[in-house]
Amino acid sequence: MIKFTGRIFKAVFLISTITISFCSLSKDIWKSKGYGYVFDLSDSNTPIIYDITNDYCLRNHFLTEEARRDGISIDKKKGLLDFDKLFPLIVTKLETIPKACISKEQKTFQSDGYVFNAYHTLDILLSNFSYHYAFSDYKDIDWKLLKSHWLKRVNSETTPEQLQSVIDDFLKTIRDGHAILFNQFLERVAYYTPRESKSEKRLRDFLAGNTEFTEISQVYQYVYKRWLKNIESYFAVDSPTQKLADNFLFAKLKGGGTYFRIDSFDEHGTKKVMEKVTPHFVNSKGLIIDLRDSSGGSDLVALKIMAYLIDQQVRVGSKSFKLSTGMSDKKDIFVFPEIDKPFVGKIVVISSEQTPSAAEFFLMALKARNHVTIIGENSRGALSDALTKALPNGWGITISNEKYMDERGNNYEFTGIPVEESFEFPNLLDIEKSRDSALEYAIELITN
């Protein structure tokens, strides 16, 4: 569901970890507000998590397996379930399992006598979108009409391979950064970015014009290595570059600024890293944060980093989630200073169309801070958390079921966080000239 940080979804994209505890052998059943989940915690040894709509009830084997491994934690007095998200899920206690999970529970690949049915599998996938997709109105989608169209493409003879191709076509029409099909081994098998990639076209054109490369992966490796090497040429020679906690790179720049690259927003000792580097930020002329090749991760990690870059409470925006009646009320997102001497000077952030998810949320948070300039390319446009739903044949799908708004009420799903000055990434001309135009401009901004 969500921007997980747990083990279950590193292989697919971003999903959150469930932290749960159990203490009752009586009926301990909870239903989430929105999200379409029922949690049966009656047996502490075998919790069950269901996906539920008015049409069906299906055991979510991904979340059930994670819950049995890691546990689940519900604040029963407040009716809140912690999913390692910005806000916990609101849950309501039920007296019994919903009727749909008794009379309409679907057989799955884990059930005795299960027989693959492409129509049934696709119907459940499309139903999940119709119930939970937060951008149906934005895209003017008539799900009844759309379901009818796509279900005509499958029948009782359709194979799993053919169904995967149909779903791939469907996701290509949706073009949502968190709409991902994955198999039971958590391997991503179908996914499309919100906008067609300009950088991929540049790299393929480069491949066509350079016979020393035989496939696109070789071009990626060549360009990426040259890009990293070019960046290093701007670092001060009297101060060593530091790779910290696997996902941070810190370096002093020639001229007195500081370079800070965040490769991901996974939790790898973020607090310790920020306590180490913030004094260097404070003593420098300005900070350049490079997110051009950053992956996603946890919004909570993004806020942890942000907390070292402000000296007062900041409202970074708001968030709402999909309900059967529309969207929930917006809930404000705040970040608070973490230390007495944070860095409050000039920040230039470099982003690209490859900057997704939690990295975009970090961009959105920085926008609410004074003395921040964003350059490069609009980010990917995939801010929503990814709601994880299971399919009866063992596959899974994630769905954008939430909306993030910045401090002024703007939503940047699909379009990405805008920049003030454009620099393409990767810049192949820069690669050949052993320079980085975006970084040079950022250095000029913080040193002038």
CSV table of C-alpha atoms in Angstrom, one decimal:
chain,number,residue,atom,x,y,z
A,1,MET,CA,0.0,0.0,0.0
A,2,ILE,CA,2.0,2.9,0.4
A,3,LYS,CA,5.5,4.0,0.1
A,4,PHE,CA,6.8,0.9,1.9
A,5,THR,CA,10.2,0.9,3.4
A,6,GLY,CA,9.9,-2.8,4.4
A,7,ARG,CA,11.7,-5.7,2.8
A,8,ILE,CA,8.7,-6.9,0.9
A,9,PHE,CA,8.8,-4.3,-1.8
A,10,LYS,CA,12.4,-3.2,-2.4
A,11,ALA,CA,12.4,-5.4,-5.5
A,12,VAL,CA,9.4,-3.8,-7.0
A,13,PHE,CA,9.4,-0.1,-6.1
A,14,LEU,CA,8.4,1.4,-2.8
A,15,ILE,CA,6.2,0.0,-0.1
A,16,SER,CA,6.0,0.4,3.6
A,17,THR,CA,6.8,-1.9,6.4
A,18,ILE,CA,4.0,-3.1,8.7
A,19,THR,CA,5.0,-3.1,12.4
A,20,ILE,CA,2.4,-5.0,14.4
A,21,SER,CA,1.8,-6.6,17.8
A,22,PHE,CA,-0.9,-8.9,18.9
A,23,CYS,CA,-2.3,-9.8,22.3
A,24,SER,CA,-5.8,-11.3,21.9
A,25,LEU,CA,-7.3,-14.6,20.9
A,26,SER,CA,-10.8,-13.2,20.7
A,27,LYS,CA,-12.3,-11.6,17.7
A,28,ASP,CA,-9.8,-8.8,16.8
A,29,ILE,CA,-10.9,-7.6,13.4
A,30,TRP,CA,-10.3,-4.1,12.0
A,31,LYS,CA,-11.3,-2.3,8.8
A,32,SER,CA,-9.3,0.6,7.4
A,33,LYS,CA,-10.8,3.9,6.4
A,34,GLY,CA,-10.1,4.0,2.7
A,35,TYR,CA,-7.3,1.7,1.4
A,36,GLY,CA,-9.7,-1.3,1.2
A,37,TYR,CA,-8.1,-3.5,4.0
A,38,VAL,CA,-9.5,-5.7,6.7
A,39,PHE,CA,-7.1,-7.0,9.4
A,40,ASP,CA,-8.0,-10.2,11.1
A,41,LEU,CA,-5.7,-10.3,14.2
A,42,SER,CA,-7.8,-12.9,16.1
A,43,ASP,CA,-4.9,-15.4,16.1
A,44,SER,CA,-1.6,-13.7,16.9
A,45,ASN,CA,0.3,-16.4,15.2
A,46,THR,CA,-1.6,-16.2,11.9
A,47,PRO,CA,-2.8,-12.7,11.2
A,48,ILE,CA,-4.7,-12.3,7.9
A,49,ILE,CA,-4.9,-9.1,5.8
A,50,TYR,CA,-7.7,-9.0,3.2
A,51,ASP,CA,-8.3,-6.7,0.2
A,52,ILE,CA,-12.1,-5.9,0.2
A,53,THR,CA,-14.6,-4.1,-1.9
A,54,ASN,CA,-18.3,-4.4,-2.3
A,55,ASP,CA,-17.7,-7.0,-5.0
A,56,TYR,CA,-15.2,-9.3,-3.5
A,57,CYS,CA,-12.8,-10.2,-0.7
A,58,LEU,CA,-9.3,-11.5,-1.4
A,59,ARG,CA,-6.5,-12.5,0.9
A,60,ASN,CA,-3.5,-10.2,0.3
A,61,HIS,CA,-0.7,-12.7,0.5
A,62,PHE,CA,2.0,-10.1,0.3
A,63,LEU,CA,0.9,-8.1,3.3
A,64,THR,CA,-0.3,-11.2,5.2
A,65,GLU,CA,3.2,-12.8,4.8
A,66,GLU,CA,4.9,-9.6,5.9
A,67,ALA,CA,2.5,-9.3,8.9
A,68,ARG,CA,3.3,-12.8,10.0
A,69,ARG,CA,7.0,-12.2,9.7
A,70,ASP,CA,7.2,-8.7,11.2
A,71,GLY,CA,4.0,-8.2,13.2
A,72,ILE,CA,1.3,-5.4,13.2
A,73,SER,CA,0.8,-2.6,15.7
A,74,ILE,CA,-2.6,-1.1,16.3
A,75,ASP,CA,-3.3,1.6,18.8
A,76,LYS,CA,-6.7,0.3,19.9
A,77,LYS,CA,-7.7,3.3,21.9
A,78,LYS,CA,-7.1,5.7,19.1
A,79,GLY,CA,-8.0,3.3,16.3
A,80,LEU,CA,-4.7,3.9,14.4
A,81,LEU,CA,-2.4,1.4,12.6
A,82,ASP,CA,1.2,2.3,12.0
A,83,PHE,CA,2.4,1.5,8.5
A,84,ASP,CA,5.6,3.6,8.7
A,85,LYS,CA,3.8,6.4,6.7
A,86,LEU,CA,3.5,10.1,7.3
A,87,PHE,CA,0.1,9.4,9.0
A,88,PRO,CA,-1.1,6.1,10.4
A,89,LEU,CA,-4.1,4.3,8.9
A,90,ILE,CA,-7.5,5.0,10.6
A,91,VAL,CA,-9.1,1.7,11.5
A,92,THR,CA,-12.4,0.7,13.0
A,93,LYS,CA,-13.1,-2.4,15.1
A,94,LEU,CA,-15.5,-4.9,13.6
A,95,GLU,CA,-17.6,-7.5,15.5
A,96,THR,CA,-17.0,-10.1,12.9
A,97,ILE,CA,-15.4,-10.7,9.6
A,98,PRO,CA,-17.3,-8.9,6.8
A,99,LYS,CA,-19.8,-11.1,5.0
A,100,ALA,CA,-17.9,-10.6,1.7
A,101,CYS,CA,-14.9,-12.4,3.3
A,102,ILE,CA,-17.1,-15.4,3.9
A,103,SER,CA,-19.6,-15.5,1.0
A,104,LYS,CA,-17.4,-13.7,-1.6
A,105,GLU,CA,-13.9,-14.7,-0.7
A,106,GLN,CA,-12.0,-15.4,-3.8
A,107,LYS,CA,-9.9,-18.5,-4.4
A,108,THR,CA,-6.2,-17.7,-5.0
A,109,PHE,CA,-3.1,-19.6,-6.2
A,110,GLN,CA,-2.7,-20.6,-2.5
A,111,SER,CA,-6.2,-22.3,-2.4
A,112,ASP,CA,-6.9,-25.9,-3.1
A,113,GLY,CA,-8.3,-26.4,-6.5
A,114,TYR,CA,-7.4,-23.0,-7.8
A,115,VAL,CA,-7.5,-22.6,-11.6
A,116,PHE,CA,-6.1,-19.6,-13.3
A,117,ASN,CA,-8.7,-17.4,-14.9
A,118,ALA,CA,-7.4,-14.4,-16.9
A,119,TYR,CA,-10.9,-12.7,-17.0
A,120,HIS,CA,-11.3,-13.0,-13.2
A,121,THR,CA,-7.8,-11.7,-12.5
A,122,LEU,CA,-8.1,-8.7,-14.8
A,123,ASP,CA,-11.6,-7.9,-13.4
A,124,ILE,CA,-10.1,-7.7,-9.9
A,125,LEU,CA,-7.2,-5.6,-11.0
A,126,LEU,CA,-9.6,-3.1,-12.8
A,127,SER,CA,-12.0,-3.1,-9.8
A,128,ASN,CA,-9.1,-2.1,-7.6
A,129,PHE,CA,-8.3,0.8,-9.8
A,130,SER,CA,-12.0,1.9,-10.0
A,131,TYR,CA,-12.2,1.8,-6.1
A,132,HIS,CA,-8.8,3.3,-5.2
A,133,TYR,CA,-7.3,5.3,-8.0
A,134,ALA,CA,-7.0,8.9,-6.8
A,135,PHE,CA,-6.8,10.5,-10.2
A,136,SER,CA,-9.9,9.2,-12.1
A,137,ASP,CA,-11.5,12.6,-12.2
A,138,TYR,CA,-8.2,14.3,-13.3
A,139,LYS,CA,-7.9,11.8,-16.2
A,140,ASP,CA,-11.7,11.8,-16.8
A,141,ILE,CA,-11.9,8.0,-16.5
A,142,ASP,CA,-15.2,6.2,-16.8
A,143,TRP,CA,-14.3,2.9,-15.1
A,144,LYS,CA,-17.4,1.1,-16.1
A,145,LEU,CA,-16.7,1.8,-19.7
A,146,LEU,CA,-13.0,1.2,-19.4
A,147,LYS,CA,-13.5,-2.2,-17.6
A,148,SER,CA,-15.8,-3.3,-20.4
A,149,HIS,CA,-13.2,-2.4,-23.0
A,150,TRP,CA,-10.3,-4.2,-21.4
A,151,LEU,CA,-12.2,-7.3,-20.3
A,152,LYS,CA,-13.1,-8.0,-23.9
A,153,ARG,CA,-9.4,-8.6,-24.5
A,154,VAL,CA,-9.4,-11.8,-22.4
A,155,ASN,CA,-11.3,-15.0,-22.2
A,156,SER,CA,-11.1,-18.5,-20.6
A,157,GLU,CA,-8.4,-19.4,-23.1
A,158,THR,CA,-6.1,-16.5,-22.2
A,159,THR,CA,-2.7,-17.6,-20.8
A,160,PRO,CA,-0.8,-15.8,-18.0
A,161,GLU,CA,1.7,-14.5,-20.6
A,162,GLN,CA,-1.1,-13.1,-22.7
A,163,LEU,CA,-2.8,-11.5,-19.7
A,164,GLN,CA,0.5,-9.9,-18.7
A,165,SER,CA,0.7,-8.3,-22.2
A,166,VAL,CA,-2.9,-7.0,-21.8
A,167,ILE,CA,-2.1,-5.5,-18.4
A,168,ASP,CA,1.1,-4.0,-19.8
A,169,ASP,CA,-1.0,-2.3,-22.5
A,170,PHE,CA,-3.5,-1.0,-19.8
A,171,LEU,CA,-0.7,0.5,-17.7
A,172,LYS,CA,0.8,2.1,-20.8
A,173,THR,CA,-2.5,4.0,-21.3
A,174,ILE,CA,-2.7,4.9,-17.6
A,175,ARG,CA,1.0,6.1,-17.4
A,176,ASP,CA,1.1,6.4,-13.7
A,177,GLY,CA,4.4,6.3,-11.8
A,178,HIS,CA,3.1,4.1,-9.1
A,179,ALA,CA,0.9,1.8,-11.2
A,180,ILE,CA,3.1,-1.3,-11.2
A,181,LEU,CA,2.4,-4.9,-12.0
A,182,PHE,CA,4.7,-7.4,-10.2
A,183,ASN,CA,4.8,-11.1,-9.9
A,184,GLN,CA,4.7,-13.3,-6.8
A,185,PHE,CA,8.5,-13.0,-6.5
A,186,LEU,CA,8.2,-9.2,-6.3
A,187,GLU,CA,9.8,-8.7,-9.7
A,188,ARG,CA,8.4,-5.7,-11.6
A,189,VAL,CA,7.0,-6.9,-14.9
A,190,ALA,CA,5.0,-3.9,-16.2
A,191,TYR,CA,5.5,-0.2,-15.5
A,192,TYR,CA,5.4,3.2,-17.3
A,193,THR,CA,6.6,6.6,-16.2
A,194,PRO,CA,4.0,9.4,-16.2
A,195,ARG,CA,5.7,11.1,-19.2
A,196,GLU,CA,7.7,9.5,-22.0
A,197,SER,CA,11.4,9.7,-21.1
A,198,LYS,CA,13.4,12.3,-23.1
A,199,SER,CA,16.6,11.0,-21.6
A,200,GLU,CA,16.0,7.5,-22.9
A,201,LYS,CA,15.5,8.8,-26.4
A,202,ARG,CA,18.8,10.8,-26.2
A,203,LEU,CA,20.6,7.7,-25.0
A,204,ARG,CA,19.1,5.5,-27.8
A,205,ASP,CA,20.1,8.1,-30.4
A,206,PHE,CA,23.6,8.0,-28.9
A,207,LEU,CA,23.6,4.2,-29.2
A,208,ALA,CA,22.6,4.5,-32.9
A,209,GLY,CA,25.4,6.9,-33.6
A,210,ASN,CA,28.2,5.0,-31.7
A,211,THR,CA,29.1,1.6,-33.1
A,212,GLU,CA,31.3,0.7,-30.2
A,213,PHE,CA,28.2,0.1,-28.1
A,214,THR,CA,25.9,-2.8,-29.0
A,215,GLU,CA,23.1,-2.4,-26.4
A,216,ILE,CA,21.5,0.4,-24.4
A,217,SER,CA,22.8,-0.9,-21.1
A,218,GLN,CA,26.3,-0.3,-22.2
A,219,VAL,CA,25.4,3.4,-23.0
A,220,TYR,CA,23.8,3.8,-19.5
A,221,GLN,CA,27.0,2.5,-17.8
A,222,TYR,CA,29.3,4.6,-20.0
A,223,VAL,CA,27.3,7.8,-19.4
A,224,TYR,CA,26.8,7.2,-15.7
A,225,LYS,CA,30.4,6.6,-15.0
A,226,ARG,CA,31.5,9.7,-17.0
A,227,TRP,CA,28.8,11.8,-15.2
A,228,LEU,CA,30.2,10.7,-11.8
A,229,LYS,CA,33.7,11.4,-12.8
A,230,ASN,CA,32.8,14.9,-14.2
A,231,ILE,CA,31.1,15.8,-10.9
A,232,GLU,CA,34.3,14.9,-8.9
A,233,SER,CA,36.3,17.4,-10.9
A,234,TYR,CA,34.4,20.2,-9.0
A,235,PHE,CA,35.3,18.8,-5.6
A,236,ALA,CA,38.0,20.5,-3.5
A,237,VAL,CA,41.2,18.4,-3.5
A,238,ASP,CA,42.0,19.2,0.2
A,239,SER,CA,38.9,17.6,1.5
A,240,PRO,CA,38.1,13.9,0.9
A,241,THR,CA,34.8,12.9,-0.5
A,242,GLN,CA,32.7,10.9,1.9
A,243,LYS,CA,30.2,8.1,1.1
A,244,LEU,CA,27.9,7.9,4.1
A,245,ALA,CA,25.5,5.1,5.0
A,246,ASP,CA,25.2,3.7,1.5
A,247,ASN,CA,22.9,6.4,0.2
A,248,PHE,CA,24.6,9.8,0.8
A,249,LEU,CA,27.7,11.4,-0.7
A,250,PHE,CA,29.2,14.5,0.8
A,251,ALA,CA,32.0,16.7,-0.6
A,252,LYS,CA,33.4,20.2,-0.3
A,253,LEU,CA,33.3,22.1,-3.5
A,254,LYS,CA,36.0,24.3,-5.0
A,255,GLY,CA,35.0,27.9,-3.9
A,256,GLY,CA,33.6,27.0,-0.5
A,257,GLY,CA,30.2,25.4,-1.2
A,258,THR,CA,29.0,21.9,-0.2
A,259,TYR,CA,27.8,19.1,-2.5
A,260,PHE,CA,25.4,16.6,-1.0
A,261,ARG,CA,24.0,13.7,-3.2
A,262,ILE,CA,21.1,11.6,-1.9
A,263,ASP,CA,21.0,8.3,-3.8
A,264,SER,CA,17.8,7.1,-2.0
A,265,PHE,CA,15.5,7.9,0.9
A,266,ASP,CA,15.9,4.6,2.6
A,267,GLU,CA,16.5,4.6,6.3
A,268,HIS,CA,20.3,3.9,6.7
A,269,GLY,CA,21.3,5.9,9.7
A,270,THR,CA,19.9,9.2,8.5
A,271,LYS,CA,20.0,10.9,11.8
A,272,LYS,CA,23.6,10.0,12.3
A,273,VAL,CA,24.5,11.2,8.8
A,274,MET,CA,22.7,14.5,9.2
A,275,GLU,CA,24.3,15.2,12.6
A,276,LYS,CA,27.7,14.7,11.0
A,277,VAL,CA,27.3,16.8,7.8
A,278,THR,CA,25.1,19.7,9.0
A,279,PRO,CA,28.0,21.5,10.8
A,280,HIS,CA,29.8,21.4,7.4
A,281,PHE,CA,26.8,22.9,5.7
A,282,VAL,CA,26.6,25.7,8.3
A,283,ASN,CA,30.3,26.6,7.7
A,284,SER,CA,30.0,26.6,3.9
A,285,LYS,CA,28.8,29.3,1.4
A,286,GLY,CA,25.8,27.2,0.4
A,287,LEU,CA,24.5,23.8,-0.2
A,288,ILE,CA,23.9,21.9,-3.5
A,289,ILE,CA,21.6,18.9,-3.1
A,290,ASP,CA,21.8,16.5,-6.1
A,291,LEU,CA,18.7,14.4,-6.7
A,292,ARG,CA,19.2,13.7,-10.4
A,293,ASP,CA,19.8,10.0,-9.9
A,294,SER,CA,18.0,9.5,-6.6
A,295,SER,CA,15.5,6.7,-6.1
A,296,GLY,CA,12.4,6.8,-3.9
A,297,GLY,CA,12.1,5.6,-0.4
A,298,SER,CA,10.4,6.8,2.7
A,299,ASP,CA,8.7,10.2,3.2
A,300,LEU,CA,9.6,10.0,6.8
A,301,VAL,CA,13.3,9.9,5.9
A,302,ALA,CA,12.8,12.9,3.6
A,303,LEU,CA,11.3,14.8,6.6
A,304,LYS,CA,14.2,13.7,8.8
A,305,ILE,CA,16.7,15.3,6.4
A,306,MET,CA,14.5,18.4,6.1
A,307,ALA,CA,14.5,18.8,9.9
A,308,TYR,CA,18.2,19.8,9.8
A,309,LEU,CA,17.6,22.5,7.2
A,310,ILE,CA,15.1,24.7,9.0
A,311,ASP,CA,15.1,26.7,12.2
A,312,GLN,CA,11.3,26.9,12.7
A,313,GLN,CA,8.2,24.8,12.1
A,314,VAL,CA,7.4,24.6,8.4
A,315,ARG,CA,4.1,23.4,6.8
A,316,VAL,CA,5.3,21.6,3.7
A,317,GLY,CA,1.9,20.8,2.3
A,318,SER,CA,-1.0,18.4,2.8
A,319,LYS,CA,-2.2,14.9,1.9
A,320,SER,CA,-5.5,13.1,1.2
A,321,PHE,CA,-6.5,9.6,0.3
A,322,LYS,CA,-9.1,8.0,-1.9
A,323,LEU,CA,-12.5,7.1,-0.3
A,324,SER,CA,-15.5,5.5,-2.0
A,325,THR,CA,-17.2,8.9,-1.8
A,326,GLY,CA,-14.2,10.8,-3.2
A,327,MET,CA,-11.1,12.1,-1.4
A,328,SER,CA,-10.6,12.3,2.3
A,329,ASP,CA,-10.1,15.7,4.0
A,330,LYS,CA,-6.6,17.1,3.5
A,331,LYS,CA,-4.3,16.7,6.4
A,332,ASP,CA,-1.5,19.2,6.9
A,333,ILE,CA,2.1,17.9,6.9
A,334,PHE,CA,4.6,19.7,9.2
A,335,VAL,CA,8.3,19.4,9.8
A,336,PHE,CA,10.1,20.6,12.9
A,337,PRO,CA,13.7,21.6,13.5
A,338,GLU,CA,15.8,18.8,14.9
A,339,ILE,CA,18.8,20.7,16.2
A,340,ASP,CA,19.7,24.1,17.7
A,341,LYS,CA,22.1,25.0,14.8
A,342,PRO,CA,20.5,23.8,11.6
A,343,PHE,CA,21.6,25.0,8.1
A,344,VAL,CA,19.4,27.9,7.0
A,345,GLY,CA,21.5,29.2,4.2
A,346,LYS,CA,21.1,29.0,0.4
A,347,ILE,CA,20.2,25.7,-1.1
A,348,VAL,CA,20.2,24.8,-4.8
A,349,VAL,CA,18.6,21.5,-5.7
A,350,ILE,CA,19.3,19.7,-9.0
A,351,SER,CA,16.5,17.3,-10.1
A,352,SER,CA,15.7,15.3,-13.2
A,353,GLU,CA,12.8,13.5,-14.8
A,354,GLN,CA,14.3,10.4,-13.1
A,355,THR,CA,13.7,11.9,-9.6
A,356,PRO,CA,10.7,10.0,-8.2
A,357,SER,CA,8.4,9.5,-5.2
A,358,ALA,CA,9.9,10.3,-1.8
A,359,ALA,CA,12.7,12.3,-3.6
A,360,GLU,CA,9.9,14.5,-5.0
A,361,PHE,CA,8.2,14.8,-1.6
A,362,PHE,CA,11.6,16.1,-0.4
A,363,LEU,CA,11.6,18.6,-3.2
A,364,MET,CA,8.0,19.6,-2.3
A,365,ALA,CA,9.2,20.1,1.3
A,366,LEU,CA,12.2,22.2,0.3
A,367,LYS,CA,9.9,24.4,-1.8
A,368,ALA,CA,8.3,25.6,1.4
A,369,ARG,CA,11.6,26.7,2.8
A,370,ASN,CA,13.2,30.1,2.2
A,371,HIS,CA,16.4,30.4,0.1
A,372,VAL,CA,15.8,27.3,-2.1
A,373,THR,CA,16.3,27.2,-5.9
A,374,ILE,CA,15.3,24.1,-7.9
A,375,ILE,CA,17.1,23.6,-11.3
A,376,GLY,CA,17.4,20.8,-13.8
A,377,GLU,CA,14.3,19.0,-15.1
A,378,ASN,CA,10.8,18.6,-13.7
A,379,SER,CA,10.8,15.5,-11.4
A,380,ARG,CA,9.1,12.3,-12.5
A,381,GLY,CA,5.6,13.2,-11.3
A,382,ALA,CA,5.0,10.1,-9.1
A,383,LEU,CA,4.4,11.5,-5.6
A,384,SER,CA,1.4,9.4,-4.4
A,385,ASP,CA,2.0,6.5,-2.1
A,386,ALA,CA,1.6,3.1,-3.9
A,387,LEU,CA,-1.3,1.1,-2.6
A,388,THR,CA,-0.5,-2.6,-2.7
A,389,LYS,CA,-3.2,-5.0,-3.9
A,390,ALA,CA,-3.0,-8.8,-4.5
A,391,LEU,CA,-4.3,-10.6,-7.5
A,392,PRO,CA,-5.7,-14.2,-7.3
A,393,ASN,CA,-2.9,-15.7,-9.5
A,394,GLY,CA,-0.2,-14.5,-7.1
A,395,TRP,CA,0.7,-11.3,-8.9
A,396,GLY,CA,0.2,-7.9,-7.4
A,397,ILE,CA,-0.5,-4.3,-8.5
A,398,THR,CA,0.2,-1.0,-6.9
A,399,ILE,CA,-2.1,2.0,-7.3
A,400,SER,CA,-1.8,5.7,-6.7
A,401,ASN,CA,-4.5,6.3,-4.1
A,402,GLU,CA,-3.3,9.5,-2.5
A,403,LYS,CA,-2.8,13.2,-3.4
A,404,TYR,CA,0.0,15.4,-2.2
A,405,MET,CA,-0.5,19.2,-2.3
A,406,ASP,CA,2.3,21.7,-1.7
A,407,GLU,CA,2.1,24.6,0.7
A,408,ARG,CA,0.1,26.6,-1.9
A,409,GLY,CA,-2.3,23.8,-2.8
A,410,ASN,CA,-0.6,22.7,-6.0
A,411,ASN,CA,-0.5,19.1,-7.0
A,412,TYR,CA,2.4,17.9,-9.2
A,413,GLU,CA,1.4,14.3,-10.0
A,414,PHE,CA,2.3,13.5,-13.6
A,415,THR,CA,3.8,16.9,-14.3
A,416,GLY,CA,6.6,16.8,-11.6
A,417,ILE,CA,8.0,19.5,-9.3
A,418,PRO,CA,8.8,22.4,-11.6
A,419,VAL,CA,12.3,23.9,-12.0
A,420,GLU,CA,13.4,27.6,-12.2
A,421,GLU,CA,16.2,26.9,-14.7
A,422,SER,CA,16.3,23.9,-17.1
A,423,PHE,CA,19.3,21.6,-17.6
A,424,GLU,CA,18.8,18.2,-19.3
A,425,PHE,CA,20.0,15.0,-17.7
A,426,PRO,CA,22.1,13.3,-18.8
A,427,ASN,CA,23.6,16.0,-20.9
A,428,LEU,CA,25.6,14.1,-23.5
A,429,LEU,CA,27.4,17.2,-24.7
A,430,ASP,CA,28.6,17.8,-21.1
A,431,ILE,CA,29.6,14.2,-20.9
A,432,GLU,CA,32.0,14.5,-23.8
A,433,LYS,CA,33.3,17.9,-22.6
A,434,SER,CA,33.9,16.6,-19.1
A,435,ARG,CA,31.8,19.2,-17.4
A,436,ASP,CA,28.4,19.5,-15.7
A,437,SER,CA,26.5,22.6,-16.7
A,438,ALA,CA,23.8,22.2,-14.1
A,439,LEU,CA,26.4,21.9,-11.3
A,440,GLU,CA,28.3,24.9,-12.6
A,441,TYR,CA,25.2,27.0,-12.5
A,442,ALA,CA,24.3,25.8,-9.0
A,443,ILE,CA,27.8,26.7,-7.8
A,444,GLU,CA,27.4,30.2,-9.3
A,445,LEU,CA,24.1,30.6,-7.5
A,446,ILE,CA,25.4,29.8,-4.0
A,447,THR,CA,28.7,31.6,-4.4
A,448,ASN,CA,27.4,34.9,-5.8
